[in-house]
Amino acid sequence: MNPDRAREMLTAELKELDDRAEFAASSAAESASGDLAANESGTTQHPADFGTEVTNRMESEGLVRTVELQRRRVQDALDRLDDGTYGRCAVCGTEIDDERLEARPEVATCREHADALPVGG
């Protein structure tokens, strides 16, 4: 893949992830503050409502972690572009095919080694 095209795609993805991170963080904060307000008021909460709040908080926190992981992968790909290793498999060193890079420009491995790196790596 053309390095300029890769940088353009990765930069756009980073911007989108930053927007999603902002949304996820505000959702998580909103979830947490809702629980505090209910607990401080001394009202008794129905167990189903409590379960819903716990689920919402877990989903918000999961979204924050997922966006952070995706953002790190994109930033790592930009770093590989800067150091000249972008487009080469981190395991075997072969060139990653353009079709794979077009679909997932942040990938660090060829198809053969797609599962070789740990999550986040």
PDB file of C-alpha atoms in Angstrom:
ATOM      1  CA  MET A   1       0.000   0.000   0.000  1.00  0.00           C
ATOM      2  CA  ASN A   2       1.132   3.486  -0.776  1.00  0.00           C
ATOM      3  CA  PRO A   3       2.478   5.058   2.462  1.00  0.00           C
ATOM      4  CA  ASP A   4       0.596   8.318   1.842  1.00  0.00           C
ATOM      5  CA  ARG A   5      -2.673   6.404   1.436  1.00  0.00           C
ATOM      6  CA  ALA A   6      -1.935   4.394   4.589  1.00  0.00           C
ATOM      7  CA  ARG A   7      -1.190   7.551   6.593  1.00  0.00           C
ATOM      8  CA  GLU A   8      -4.392   9.167   5.309  1.00  0.00           C
ATOM      9  CA  MET A   9      -6.480   6.125   6.314  1.00  0.00           C
ATOM     10  CA  LEU A  10      -4.801   5.739   9.701  1.00  0.00           C
ATOM     11  CA  THR A  11      -5.091   9.441  10.527  1.00  0.00           C
ATOM     12  CA  ALA A  12      -8.804   9.405   9.664  1.00  0.00           C
ATOM     13  CA  GLU A  13      -9.263   6.291  11.818  1.00  0.00           C
ATOM     14  CA  LEU A  14      -7.412   7.958  14.703  1.00  0.00           C
ATOM     15  CA  LYS A  15      -9.723  10.992  14.477  1.00  0.00           C
ATOM     16  CA  GLU A  16     -12.782   8.744  14.512  1.00  0.00           C
ATOM     17  CA  LEU A  17     -11.426   6.812  17.487  1.00  0.00           C
ATOM     18  CA  ASP A  18     -10.731  10.050  19.354  1.00  0.00           C
ATOM     19  CA  ASP A  19     -14.381  11.036  18.822  1.00  0.00           C
ATOM     20  CA  ARG A  20     -15.517   7.610  20.011  1.00  0.00           C
ATOM     21  CA  ALA A  21     -13.197   7.811  23.028  1.00  0.00           C
ATOM     22  CA  GLU A  22     -14.706  11.144  24.017  1.00  0.00           C
ATOM     23  CA  PHE A  23     -18.215   9.694  23.730  1.00  0.00           C
ATOM     24  CA  ALA A  24     -17.236   6.541  25.648  1.00  0.00           C
ATOM     25  CA  ALA A  25     -15.624   8.541  28.448  1.00  0.00           C
ATOM     26  CA  SER A  26     -18.655  10.799  28.820  1.00  0.00           C
ATOM     27  CA  SER A  27     -20.960   7.756  28.825  1.00  0.00           C
ATOM     28  CA  ALA A  28     -18.862   6.091  31.521  1.00  0.00           C
ATOM     29  CA  ALA A  29     -18.833   9.275  33.605  1.00  0.00           C
ATOM     30  CA  GLU A  30     -22.585   9.678  33.189  1.00  0.00           C
ATOM     31  CA  SER A  31     -23.112   6.072  34.277  1.00  0.00           C
ATOM     32  CA  ALA A  32     -20.962   6.510  37.361  1.00  0.00           C
ATOM     33  CA  SER A  33     -22.523   9.819  38.396  1.00  0.00           C
ATOM     34  CA  GLY A  34     -26.042   8.391  38.049  1.00  0.00           C
ATOM     35  CA  ASP A  35     -25.201   5.687  40.573  1.00  0.00           C
ATOM     36  CA  LEU A  36     -23.737   8.197  43.015  1.00  0.00           C
ATOM     37  CA  ALA A  37     -26.769  10.460  42.847  1.00  0.00           C
ATOM     38  CA  ALA A  38     -29.148   7.573  43.552  1.00  0.00           C
ATOM     39  CA  ASN A  39     -27.051   6.280  46.453  1.00  0.00           C
ATOM     40  CA  GLU A  40     -26.535   9.712  48.045  1.00  0.00           C
ATOM     41  CA  SER A  41     -30.235  10.533  47.996  1.00  0.00           C
ATOM     42  CA  GLY A  42     -30.897   7.566  50.269  1.00  0.00           C
ATOM     43  CA  THR A  43     -33.611   6.153  48.048  1.00  0.00           C
ATOM     44  CA  THR A  44     -34.087   2.447  47.800  1.00  0.00           C
ATOM     45  CA  GLN A  45     -33.400   1.189  44.324  1.00  0.00           C
ATOM     46  CA  HIS A  46     -35.259  -1.659  42.695  1.00  0.00           C
ATOM     47  CA  PRO A  47     -32.910  -4.622  42.015  1.00  0.00           C
ATOM     48  CA  ALA A  48     -33.743  -4.568  38.304  1.00  0.00           C
ATOM     49  CA  ASP A  49     -32.817  -0.891  38.068  1.00  0.00           C
ATOM     50  CA  PHE A  50     -29.580  -1.594  39.901  1.00  0.00           C
ATOM     51  CA  GLY A  51     -28.845  -4.454  37.479  1.00  0.00           C
ATOM     52  CA  THR A  52     -29.477  -2.166  34.531  1.00  0.00           C
ATOM     53  CA  GLU A  53     -27.111   0.462  35.950  1.00  0.00           C
ATOM     54  CA  VAL A  54     -24.401  -2.133  36.558  1.00  0.00           C
ATOM     55  CA  THR A  55     -24.805  -3.445  33.000  1.00  0.00           C
ATOM     56  CA  ASN A  56     -24.664   0.073  31.563  1.00  0.00           C
ATOM     57  CA  ARG A  57     -21.526   0.857  33.563  1.00  0.00           C
ATOM     58  CA  MET A  58     -19.832  -2.361  32.437  1.00  0.00           C
ATOM     59  CA  GLU A  59     -20.719  -1.649  28.803  1.00  0.00           C
ATOM     60  CA  SER A  60     -19.389   1.905  29.059  1.00  0.00           C
ATOM     61  CA  GLU A  61     -16.140   0.768  30.662  1.00  0.00           C
ATOM     62  CA  GLY A  62     -15.776  -1.969  28.037  1.00  0.00           C
ATOM     63  CA  LEU A  63     -16.262   0.569  25.268  1.00  0.00           C
ATOM     64  CA  VAL A  64     -13.566   2.806  26.770  1.00  0.00           C
ATOM     65  CA  ARG A  65     -11.099  -0.116  26.906  1.00  0.00           C
ATOM     66  CA  THR A  66     -11.941  -1.248  23.365  1.00  0.00           C
ATOM     67  CA  VAL A  67     -11.457   2.231  21.921  1.00  0.00           C
ATOM     68  CA  GLU A  68      -8.143   2.607  23.804  1.00  0.00           C
ATOM     69  CA  LEU A  69      -6.925  -0.704  22.361  1.00  0.00           C
ATOM     70  CA  GLN A  70      -7.960   0.233  18.817  1.00  0.00           C
ATOM     71  CA  ARG A  71      -6.358   3.642  19.174  1.00  0.00           C
ATOM     72  CA  ARG A  72      -3.097   2.070  20.349  1.00  0.00           C
ATOM     73  CA  ARG A  73      -3.078  -0.259  17.311  1.00  0.00           C
ATOM     74  CA  VAL A  74      -3.598   2.666  14.931  1.00  0.00           C
ATOM     75  CA  GLN A  75      -0.889   4.717  16.640  1.00  0.00           C
ATOM     76  CA  ASP A  76       1.472   1.722  16.446  1.00  0.00           C
ATOM     77  CA  ALA A  77       0.773   1.497  12.706  1.00  0.00           C
ATOM     78  CA  LEU A  78       1.589   5.201  12.304  1.00  0.00           C
ATOM     79  CA  ASP A  79       4.822   4.599  14.214  1.00  0.00           C
ATOM     80  CA  ARG A  80       5.653   1.736  11.821  1.00  0.00           C
ATOM     81  CA  LEU A  81       5.033   4.109   8.911  1.00  0.00           C
ATOM     82  CA  ASP A  82       7.480   6.576  10.451  1.00  0.00           C
ATOM     83  CA  ASP A  83      10.197   3.972  11.003  1.00  0.00           C
ATOM     84  CA  GLY A  84       9.745   2.302   7.604  1.00  0.00           C
ATOM     85  CA  THR A  85       8.422  -1.065   8.793  1.00  0.00           C
ATOM     86  CA  TYR A  86       4.763  -0.523   7.869  1.00  0.00           C
ATOM     87  CA  GLY A  87       3.360  -3.159   5.563  1.00  0.00           C
ATOM     88  CA  ARG A  88       5.754  -5.888   6.734  1.00  0.00           C
ATOM     89  CA  CYS A  89       4.654  -8.762   8.953  1.00  0.00           C
ATOM     90  CA  ALA A  90       5.934  -8.353  12.511  1.00  0.00           C
ATOM     91  CA  VAL A  91       6.378 -12.139  12.738  1.00  0.00           C
ATOM     92  CA  CYS A  92       7.934 -13.260   9.463  1.00  0.00           C
ATOM     93  CA  GLY A  93       8.860  -9.987   7.746  1.00  0.00           C
ATOM     94  CA  THR A  94       6.993 -10.704   4.519  1.00  0.00           C
ATOM     95  CA  GLU A  95       4.996  -7.989   2.839  1.00  0.00           C
ATOM     96  CA  ILE A  96       1.369  -7.747   3.965  1.00  0.00           C
ATOM     97  CA  ASP A  97      -0.927  -7.813   0.952  1.00  0.00           C
ATOM     98  CA  ASP A  98      -2.694  -4.581  -0.049  1.00  0.00           C
ATOM     99  CA  GLU A  99      -6.152  -6.127   0.263  1.00  0.00           C
ATOM    100  CA  ARG A 100      -5.521  -6.842   3.958  1.00  0.00           C
ATOM    101  CA  LEU A 101      -4.059  -3.377   4.548  1.00  0.00           C
ATOM    102  CA  GLU A 102      -6.977  -1.687   2.779  1.00  0.00           C
ATOM    103  CA  ALA A 103      -9.431  -3.572   4.983  1.00  0.00           C
ATOM    104  CA  ARG A 104      -7.442  -3.128   8.204  1.00  0.00           C
ATOM    105  CA  PRO A 105      -4.640  -0.594   7.775  1.00  0.00           C
ATOM    106  CA  GLU A 106      -3.534  -0.996  11.404  1.00  0.00           C
ATOM    107  CA  VAL A 107      -2.602  -4.690  11.127  1.00  0.00           C
ATOM    108  CA  ALA A 108       0.956  -5.705  11.963  1.00  0.00           C
ATOM    109  CA  THR A 109       0.907  -9.236  10.547  1.00  0.00           C
ATOM    110  CA  CYS A 110       0.278 -11.086   7.322  1.00  0.00           C
ATOM    111  CA  ARG A 111      -2.765 -13.359   7.019  1.00  0.00           C
ATOM    112  CA  GLU A 112      -0.721 -16.414   7.946  1.00  0.00           C
ATOM    113  CA  HIS A 113       0.289 -14.857  11.255  1.00  0.00           C
ATOM    114  CA  ALA A 114      -2.947 -12.980  11.974  1.00  0.00           C
ATOM    115  CA  ASP A 115      -3.328 -14.725  15.348  1.00  0.00           C
ATOM    116  CA  ALA A 116       0.366 -14.800  16.252  1.00  0.00           C
ATOM    117  CA  LEU A 117       0.532 -11.593  18.290  1.00  0.00           C
ATOM    118  CA  PRO A 118      -1.209 -11.226  21.651  1.00  0.00           C
ATOM    119  CA  VAL A 119      -4.268  -9.003  21.832  1.00  0.00           C
ATOM    120  CA  GLY A 120      -3.059  -5.435  21.840  1.00  0.00           C
ATOM    121  CA  GLY A 121       0.242  -6.427  20.224  1.00  0.00           C
TER     122      GLY A 121
END
